[in-house]
Amino acid sequence: MREDIKEVLFDEQKLRSRIKEIGKQISKDYAGKDLFLIGVLKGSVPFMADLMKEIDIPCTMDFMAVSSYGNSSKTSGVVRILKDLDFEIEDKHVLIVEDIVDSGVTLRYLVDYLKGRKPASIEIAALLNKHERRMVEVNAKYIGFEVPDYFLVGYGLDYAEKYRNLPYIGILKEKIYE
Ligand code: IMP
Ligand code: MG
């Protein structure tokens, strides 16, 4: 698969050490609080799996699946919930775990949607942040890495549902999607 990858941005070791730092910070910030992690399927799965192991305070977890309509050049802003939570989040300290914040549309919708269920607080942990692509305001409290505007794959990130299993994050060669 490496021949489809133009450049490896974050290898396993880099990901592991940054996620360790974030886990430590979350453990500190949420000590004594009822922490509820929400992973956004499917891109957050590797990040969630590694992050939760670095959190050393009691917490619970759940997953949601969403799909956003529209293509990358013009986002409709409509997000559809494909799988909702199994548990109530009222009075819980919610932390949404996501692979990447791009336009911000998905997370903006999700945060507003979940706020309606009266959590004690709601924050975002995103492994990657493509700040220059932002269309709506989203503030992630925890960010792994700032990334430039390239199409990235691996460690949960896909192109046409492939490459999620790569243990590193890389830039996909243009010829694959052109
Ligand atoms: P947003 O609503 O535009 O912020 O969409 C975020 C979602 O778009 C992420 O959860 C990813 O599924 C997808 N996405 C954005 N940028 C990339 C990328 O570079 N590679 C793969 N998926 C991406
Ligand atoms: Mg996604």
PDB file of C-alpha atoms and ligand atoms in Angstrom:
ATOM      1  CA  MET A   1       0.000   0.000   0.000  1.00  0.00           C
ATOM      2  CA  ARG A   2       2.976   2.270   0.519  1.00  0.00           C
ATOM      3  CA  GLU A   3       3.160   2.909  -3.240  1.00  0.00           C
ATOM      4  CA  ASP A   4      -0.194   4.780  -2.972  1.00  0.00           C
ATOM      5  CA  ILE A   5       1.264   7.042  -0.277  1.00  0.00           C
ATOM      6  CA  LYS A   6       3.176  10.162  -1.251  1.00  0.00           C
ATOM      7  CA  GLU A   7       4.563  10.862   2.194  1.00  0.00           C
ATOM      8  CA  VAL A   8       4.149   9.527   5.713  1.00  0.00           C
ATOM      9  CA  LEU A   9       3.237  12.436   8.003  1.00  0.00           C
ATOM     10  CA  PHE A  10       2.896  10.627  11.317  1.00  0.00           C
ATOM     11  CA  ASP A  11       4.345   7.189  11.927  1.00  0.00           C
ATOM     12  CA  GLU A  12       3.266   4.806  14.684  1.00  0.00           C
ATOM     13  CA  GLN A  13       5.760   6.127  17.164  1.00  0.00           C
ATOM     14  CA  LYS A  14       4.751   9.773  16.644  1.00  0.00           C
ATOM     15  CA  LEU A  15       1.066   8.898  16.965  1.00  0.00           C
ATOM     16  CA  ARG A  16       1.669   6.879  20.103  1.00  0.00           C
ATOM     17  CA  SER A  17       3.640   9.540  21.919  1.00  0.00           C
ATOM     18  CA  ARG A  18       1.227  12.367  21.054  1.00  0.00           C
ATOM     19  CA  ILE A  19      -1.804  10.271  22.059  1.00  0.00           C
ATOM     20  CA  LYS A  20      -0.082   9.451  25.336  1.00  0.00           C
ATOM     21  CA  GLU A  21       0.221  13.193  26.042  1.00  0.00           C
ATOM     22  CA  ILE A  22      -3.420  13.846  25.199  1.00  0.00           C
ATOM     23  CA  GLY A  23      -4.555  10.927  27.392  1.00  0.00           C
ATOM     24  CA  LYS A  24      -2.548  12.293  30.292  1.00  0.00           C
ATOM     25  CA  GLN A  25      -4.053  15.771  29.841  1.00  0.00           C
ATOM     26  CA  ILE A  26      -7.602  14.391  29.641  1.00  0.00           C
ATOM     27  CA  SER A  27      -7.024  12.291  32.782  1.00  0.00           C
ATOM     28  CA  LYS A  28      -5.912  15.426  34.599  1.00  0.00           C
ATOM     29  CA  ASP A  29      -8.693  17.687  33.288  1.00  0.00           C
ATOM     30  CA  TYR A  30     -11.487  15.206  34.009  1.00  0.00           C
ATOM     31  CA  ALA A  31     -10.265  13.787  37.323  1.00  0.00           C
ATOM     32  CA  GLY A  32     -13.249  13.271  39.628  1.00  0.00           C
ATOM     33  CA  LYS A  33     -15.712  13.835  36.799  1.00  0.00           C
ATOM     34  CA  ASP A  34     -18.038  11.418  35.024  1.00  0.00           C
ATOM     35  CA  LEU A  35     -16.232  11.184  31.655  1.00  0.00           C
ATOM     36  CA  PHE A  36     -18.187   9.815  28.712  1.00  0.00           C
ATOM     37  CA  LEU A  37     -16.268   9.249  25.473  1.00  0.00           C
ATOM     38  CA  ILE A  38     -18.179   9.253  22.196  1.00  0.00           C
ATOM     39  CA  GLY A  39     -16.363   7.899  19.142  1.00  0.00           C
ATOM     40  CA  VAL A  40     -17.563   8.881  15.688  1.00  0.00           C
ATOM     41  CA  LEU A  41     -17.577   5.779  13.479  1.00  0.00           C
ATOM     42  CA  LYS A  42     -15.624   4.662  11.634  1.00  0.00           C
ATOM     43  CA  GLY A  43     -12.645   6.999  11.372  1.00  0.00           C
ATOM     44  CA  SER A  44     -12.131   7.438  15.107  1.00  0.00           C
ATOM     45  CA  VAL A  45     -11.738   3.723  15.889  1.00  0.00           C
ATOM     46  CA  PRO A  46      -7.908   3.440  15.993  1.00  0.00           C
ATOM     47  CA  PHE A  47      -7.589   6.799  17.793  1.00  0.00           C
ATOM     48  CA  MET A  48     -10.287   5.864  20.308  1.00  0.00           C
ATOM     49  CA  ALA A  49      -8.713   2.472  20.952  1.00  0.00           C
ATOM     50  CA  ASP A  50      -5.292   3.982  21.656  1.00  0.00           C
ATOM     51  CA  LEU A  51      -6.535   7.087  23.486  1.00  0.00           C
ATOM     52  CA  MET A  52      -8.776   5.252  25.944  1.00  0.00           C
ATOM     53  CA  LYS A  53      -5.849   3.105  27.046  1.00  0.00           C
ATOM     54  CA  GLU A  54      -3.923   6.267  27.927  1.00  0.00           C
ATOM     55  CA  ILE A  55      -6.779   7.614  30.077  1.00  0.00           C
ATOM     56  CA  ASP A  56      -6.289   6.450  33.642  1.00  0.00           C
ATOM     57  CA  ILE A  57      -9.493   7.714  35.246  1.00  0.00           C
ATOM     58  CA  PRO A  58     -12.841   5.856  35.199  1.00  0.00           C
ATOM     59  CA  CYS A  59     -14.792   6.542  32.006  1.00  0.00           C
ATOM     60  CA  THR A  60     -17.493   5.062  29.829  1.00  0.00           C
ATOM     61  CA  MET A  61     -17.718   4.989  26.054  1.00  0.00           C
ATOM     62  CA  ASP A  62     -20.181   4.783  23.219  1.00  0.00           C
ATOM     63  CA  PHE A  63     -20.188   5.259  19.447  1.00  0.00           C
ATOM     64  CA  MET A  64     -22.233   7.213  16.951  1.00  0.00           C
ATOM     65  CA  ALA A  65     -22.307   6.956  13.182  1.00  0.00           C
ATOM     66  CA  VAL A  66     -23.134   9.954  11.021  1.00  0.00           C
ATOM     67  CA  SER A  67     -23.072  10.731   7.352  1.00  0.00           C
ATOM     68  CA  SER A  68     -22.800  14.152   5.823  1.00  0.00           C
ATOM     69  CA  TYR A  69     -24.318  14.960   2.482  1.00  0.00           C
ATOM     70  CA  GLY A  70     -22.614  17.046  -0.153  1.00  0.00           C
ATOM     71  CA  ASN A  71     -19.131  16.845  -1.609  1.00  0.00           C
ATOM     72  CA  SER A  72     -15.944  18.471  -0.425  1.00  0.00           C
ATOM     73  CA  SER A  73     -16.272  21.590  -2.569  1.00  0.00           C
ATOM     74  CA  LYS A  74     -19.802  22.371  -1.441  1.00  0.00           C
ATOM     75  CA  THR A  75     -21.054  21.037   1.863  1.00  0.00           C
ATOM     76  CA  SER A  76     -24.812  20.995   2.283  1.00  0.00           C
ATOM     77  CA  GLY A  77     -24.513  21.238   6.032  1.00  0.00           C
ATOM     78  CA  VAL A  78     -26.955  18.367   6.419  1.00  0.00           C
ATOM     79  CA  VAL A  79     -25.785  15.578   8.678  1.00  0.00           C
ATOM     80  CA  ARG A  80     -27.732  12.383   9.118  1.00  0.00           C
ATOM     81  CA  ILE A  81     -27.498  10.226  12.259  1.00  0.00           C
ATOM     82  CA  LEU A  82     -27.014   6.582  11.224  1.00  0.00           C
ATOM     83  CA  LYS A  83     -26.391   5.219  14.698  1.00  0.00           C
ATOM     84  CA  ASP A  84     -27.333   7.065  17.837  1.00  0.00           C
ATOM     85  CA  LEU A  85     -26.031   6.561  21.381  1.00  0.00           C
ATOM     86  CA  ASP A  86     -27.025   3.525  23.439  1.00  0.00           C
ATOM     87  CA  PHE A  87     -26.850   5.509  26.688  1.00  0.00           C
ATOM     88  CA  GLU A  88     -28.112   8.761  28.200  1.00  0.00           C
ATOM     89  CA  ILE A  89     -25.566  11.558  28.546  1.00  0.00           C
ATOM     90  CA  GLU A  90     -27.495  13.859  30.880  1.00  0.00           C
ATOM     91  CA  ASP A  91     -25.122  15.348  33.483  1.00  0.00           C
ATOM     92  CA  LYS A  92     -22.154  13.470  31.983  1.00  0.00           C
ATOM     93  CA  HIS A  93     -18.960  15.158  30.813  1.00  0.00           C
ATOM     94  CA  VAL A  94     -18.992  14.292  27.142  1.00  0.00           C
ATOM     95  CA  LEU A  95     -15.840  14.130  25.039  1.00  0.00           C
ATOM     96  CA  ILE A  96     -16.384  13.505  21.336  1.00  0.00           C
ATOM     97  CA  VAL A  97     -13.485  11.587  19.788  1.00  0.00           C
ATOM     98  CA  GLU A  98     -12.987  12.219  16.068  1.00  0.00           C
ATOM     99  CA  ASP A  99     -10.292  11.517  13.492  1.00  0.00           C
ATOM    100  CA  ILE A 100     -10.144  14.922  11.803  1.00  0.00           C
ATOM    101  CA  VAL A 101     -11.863  18.313  11.780  1.00  0.00           C
ATOM    102  CA  ASP A 102     -12.097  19.487   8.200  1.00  0.00           C
ATOM    103  CA  SER A 103     -14.947  21.872   7.253  1.00  0.00           C
ATOM    104  CA  GLY A 104     -16.240  21.393  10.791  1.00  0.00           C
ATOM    105  CA  VAL A 105     -19.782  20.742   9.603  1.00  0.00           C
ATOM    106  CA  THR A 106     -20.037  17.239  11.082  1.00  0.00           C
ATOM    107  CA  LEU A 107     -18.808  18.193  14.533  1.00  0.00           C
ATOM    108  CA  ARG A 108     -20.752  21.454  14.645  1.00  0.00           C
ATOM    109  CA  TYR A 109     -23.935  19.474  13.999  1.00  0.00           C
ATOM    110  CA  LEU A 110     -23.035  16.734  16.459  1.00  0.00           C
ATOM    111  CA  VAL A 111     -22.212  19.138  19.277  1.00  0.00           C
ATOM    112  CA  ASP A 112     -25.472  21.057  18.800  1.00  0.00           C
ATOM    113  CA  TYR A 113     -27.461  17.816  18.576  1.00  0.00           C
ATOM    114  CA  LEU A 114     -25.947  16.358  21.755  1.00  0.00           C
ATOM    115  CA  LYS A 115     -26.272  19.618  23.702  1.00  0.00           C
ATOM    116  CA  GLY A 116     -30.017  19.058  23.544  1.00  0.00           C
ATOM    117  CA  ARG A 117     -29.566  16.075  25.867  1.00  0.00           C
ATOM    118  CA  LYS A 118     -28.213  18.229  28.667  1.00  0.00           C
ATOM    119  CA  PRO A 119     -24.696  16.894  29.229  1.00  0.00           C
ATOM    120  CA  ALA A 120     -22.759  18.598  32.041  1.00  0.00           C
ATOM    121  CA  SER A 121     -20.174  19.612  29.424  1.00  0.00           C
ATOM    122  CA  ILE A 122     -19.253  18.747  25.866  1.00  0.00           C
ATOM    123  CA  GLU A 123     -15.800  18.939  24.269  1.00  0.00           C
ATOM    124  CA  ILE A 124     -13.952  17.512  21.286  1.00  0.00           C
ATOM    125  CA  ALA A 125     -10.744  15.497  20.970  1.00  0.00           C
ATOM    126  CA  ALA A 126      -9.634  15.411  17.330  1.00  0.00           C
ATOM    127  CA  LEU A 127      -6.475  13.655  16.253  1.00  0.00           C
ATOM    128  CA  LEU A 128      -6.027  16.001  13.290  1.00  0.00           C
ATOM    129  CA  ASN A 129      -7.084  19.556  12.519  1.00  0.00           C
ATOM    130  CA  LYS A 130      -7.202  20.950   8.965  1.00  0.00           C
ATOM    131  CA  HIS A 131      -7.722  24.498  10.071  1.00  0.00           C
ATOM    132  CA  GLU A 132      -7.559  26.170   6.661  1.00  0.00           C
ATOM    133  CA  ARG A 133     -10.600  24.219   5.465  1.00  0.00           C
ATOM    134  CA  ARG A 134     -12.901  25.354   8.271  1.00  0.00           C
ATOM    135  CA  MET A 135     -16.332  26.602   7.157  1.00  0.00           C
ATOM    136  CA  VAL A 136     -18.164  26.676  10.485  1.00  0.00           C
ATOM    137  CA  GLU A 137     -16.848  27.342  13.964  1.00  0.00           C
ATOM    138  CA  VAL A 138     -15.648  24.293  15.862  1.00  0.00           C
ATOM    139  CA  ASN A 139     -13.286  24.451  18.798  1.00  0.00           C
ATOM    140  CA  ALA A 140     -11.600  21.183  19.643  1.00  0.00           C
ATOM    141  CA  LYS A 141     -10.215  21.230  23.174  1.00  0.00           C
ATOM    142  CA  TYR A 142      -7.688  18.507  22.345  1.00  0.00           C
ATOM    143  CA  ILE A 143      -5.904  18.335  19.005  1.00  0.00           C
ATOM    144  CA  GLY A 144      -3.212  15.823  18.113  1.00  0.00           C
ATOM    145  CA  PHE A 145      -1.676  17.575  15.134  1.00  0.00           C
ATOM    146  CA  GLU A 146      -2.360  20.509  12.835  1.00  0.00           C
ATOM    147  CA  VAL A 147      -2.257  19.302   9.231  1.00  0.00           C
ATOM    148  CA  PRO A 148      -2.014  21.004   5.839  1.00  0.00           C
ATOM    149  CA  ASP A 149      -4.761  20.691   3.240  1.00  0.00           C
ATOM    150  CA  TYR A 150      -3.803  17.357   1.667  1.00  0.00           C
ATOM    151  CA  PHE A 151      -5.961  14.268   1.392  1.00  0.00           C
ATOM    152  CA  LEU A 152      -4.794  12.040   4.210  1.00  0.00           C
ATOM    153  CA  VAL A 153      -5.336   8.339   4.796  1.00  0.00           C
ATOM    154  CA  GLY A 154      -4.494   5.739   7.395  1.00  0.00           C
ATOM    155  CA  TYR A 155      -5.052   5.196  11.109  1.00  0.00           C
ATOM    156  CA  GLY A 156      -8.828   5.387  10.588  1.00  0.00           C
ATOM    157  CA  LEU A 157      -8.873   7.862   7.706  1.00  0.00           C
ATOM    158  CA  ASP A 158     -10.162   6.396   4.467  1.00  0.00           C
ATOM    159  CA  TYR A 159     -10.414   6.996   0.775  1.00  0.00           C
ATOM    160  CA  ALA A 160     -13.463   5.113  -0.546  1.00  0.00           C
ATOM    161  CA  GLU A 161     -13.439   3.042   2.673  1.00  0.00           C
ATOM    162  CA  LYS A 162      -9.877   1.842   2.118  1.00  0.00           C
ATOM    163  CA  TYR A 163      -6.583   2.589   3.892  1.00  0.00           C
ATOM    164  CA  ARG A 164      -8.172   2.817   7.365  1.00  0.00           C
ATOM    165  CA  ASN A 165      -5.972  -0.065   8.513  1.00  0.00           C
ATOM    166  CA  LEU A 166      -2.639   1.644   7.829  1.00  0.00           C
ATOM    167  CA  PRO A 167      -0.810   2.051  11.157  1.00  0.00           C
ATOM    168  CA  TYR A 168       0.469   5.486  10.078  1.00  0.00           C
ATOM    169  CA  ILE A 169      -1.064   8.650   8.561  1.00  0.00           C
ATOM    170  CA  GLY A 170       0.093   9.587   5.094  1.00  0.00           C
ATOM    171  CA  ILE A 171      -0.698  11.801   2.131  1.00  0.00           C
ATOM    172  CA  LEU A 172      -2.543   9.882  -0.578  1.00  0.00           C
ATOM    173  CA  LYS A 173      -1.062  10.220  -4.055  1.00  0.00           C
ATOM    174  CA  GLU A 174      -3.255  12.440  -6.266  1.00  0.00           C
ATOM    175  CA  LYS A 175      -3.344   9.839  -9.034  1.00  0.00           C
ATOM    176  CA  ILE A 176      -5.407   7.531  -6.776  1.00  0.00           C
ATOM    177  CA  TYR A 177      -8.377   9.899  -6.621  1.00  0.00           C
ATOM    178  CA  GLU A 178      -7.994  11.978  -9.768  1.00  0.00           C
TER     179      GLU A 178
HETATM  180  P1  IMP B   1     -16.138  17.846   8.154  1.00  0.00           P
HETATM  181  O1  IMP B   1     -17.589  17.822   8.468  1.00  0.00           O
HETATM  182  O2  IMP B   1     -15.866  18.499   6.828  1.00  0.00           O
HETATM  183  O3  IMP B   1     -15.282  18.434   9.239  1.00  0.00           O
HETATM  184  O4  IMP B   1     -15.775  16.354   7.906  1.00  0.00           O
HETATM  185  C1  IMP B   1     -14.924  15.613   8.675  1.00  0.00           C
HETATM  186  C2  IMP B   1     -14.885  14.233   8.093  1.00  0.00           C
HETATM  187  O5  IMP B   1     -14.438  14.268   6.728  1.00  0.00           O
HETATM  188  C3  IMP B   1     -13.893  13.388   8.829  1.00  0.00           C
HETATM  189  O6  IMP B   1     -14.495  12.708   9.890  1.00  0.00           O
HETATM  190  C4  IMP B   1     -13.400  12.455   7.745  1.00  0.00           C
HETATM  191  O7  IMP B   1     -14.246  11.331   7.674  1.00  0.00           O
HETATM  192  C5  IMP B   1     -13.525  13.236   6.474  1.00  0.00           C
HETATM  193  N1  IMP B   1     -12.227  13.808   6.052  1.00  0.00           N
HETATM  194  C6  IMP B   1     -11.850  15.094   6.057  1.00  0.00           C
HETATM  195  N2  IMP B   1     -10.599  15.254   5.607  1.00  0.00           N
HETATM  196  C7  IMP B   1     -10.152  14.007   5.296  1.00  0.00           C
HETATM  197  C8  IMP B   1      -8.905  13.505   4.763  1.00  0.00           C
HETATM  198  O8  IMP B   1      -7.921  14.215   4.493  1.00  0.00           O
HETATM  199  N3  IMP B   1      -8.851  12.161   4.575  1.00  0.00           N
HETATM  200  C9  IMP B   1      -9.889  11.330   4.858  1.00  0.00           C
HETATM  201  N4  IMP B   1     -11.052  11.756   5.367  1.00  0.00           N
HETATM  202  C10 IMP B   1     -11.196  13.094   5.572  1.00  0.00           C
HETATM  203 MG    MG B   2     -15.219  10.433   9.596  1.00  0.00          MG
END
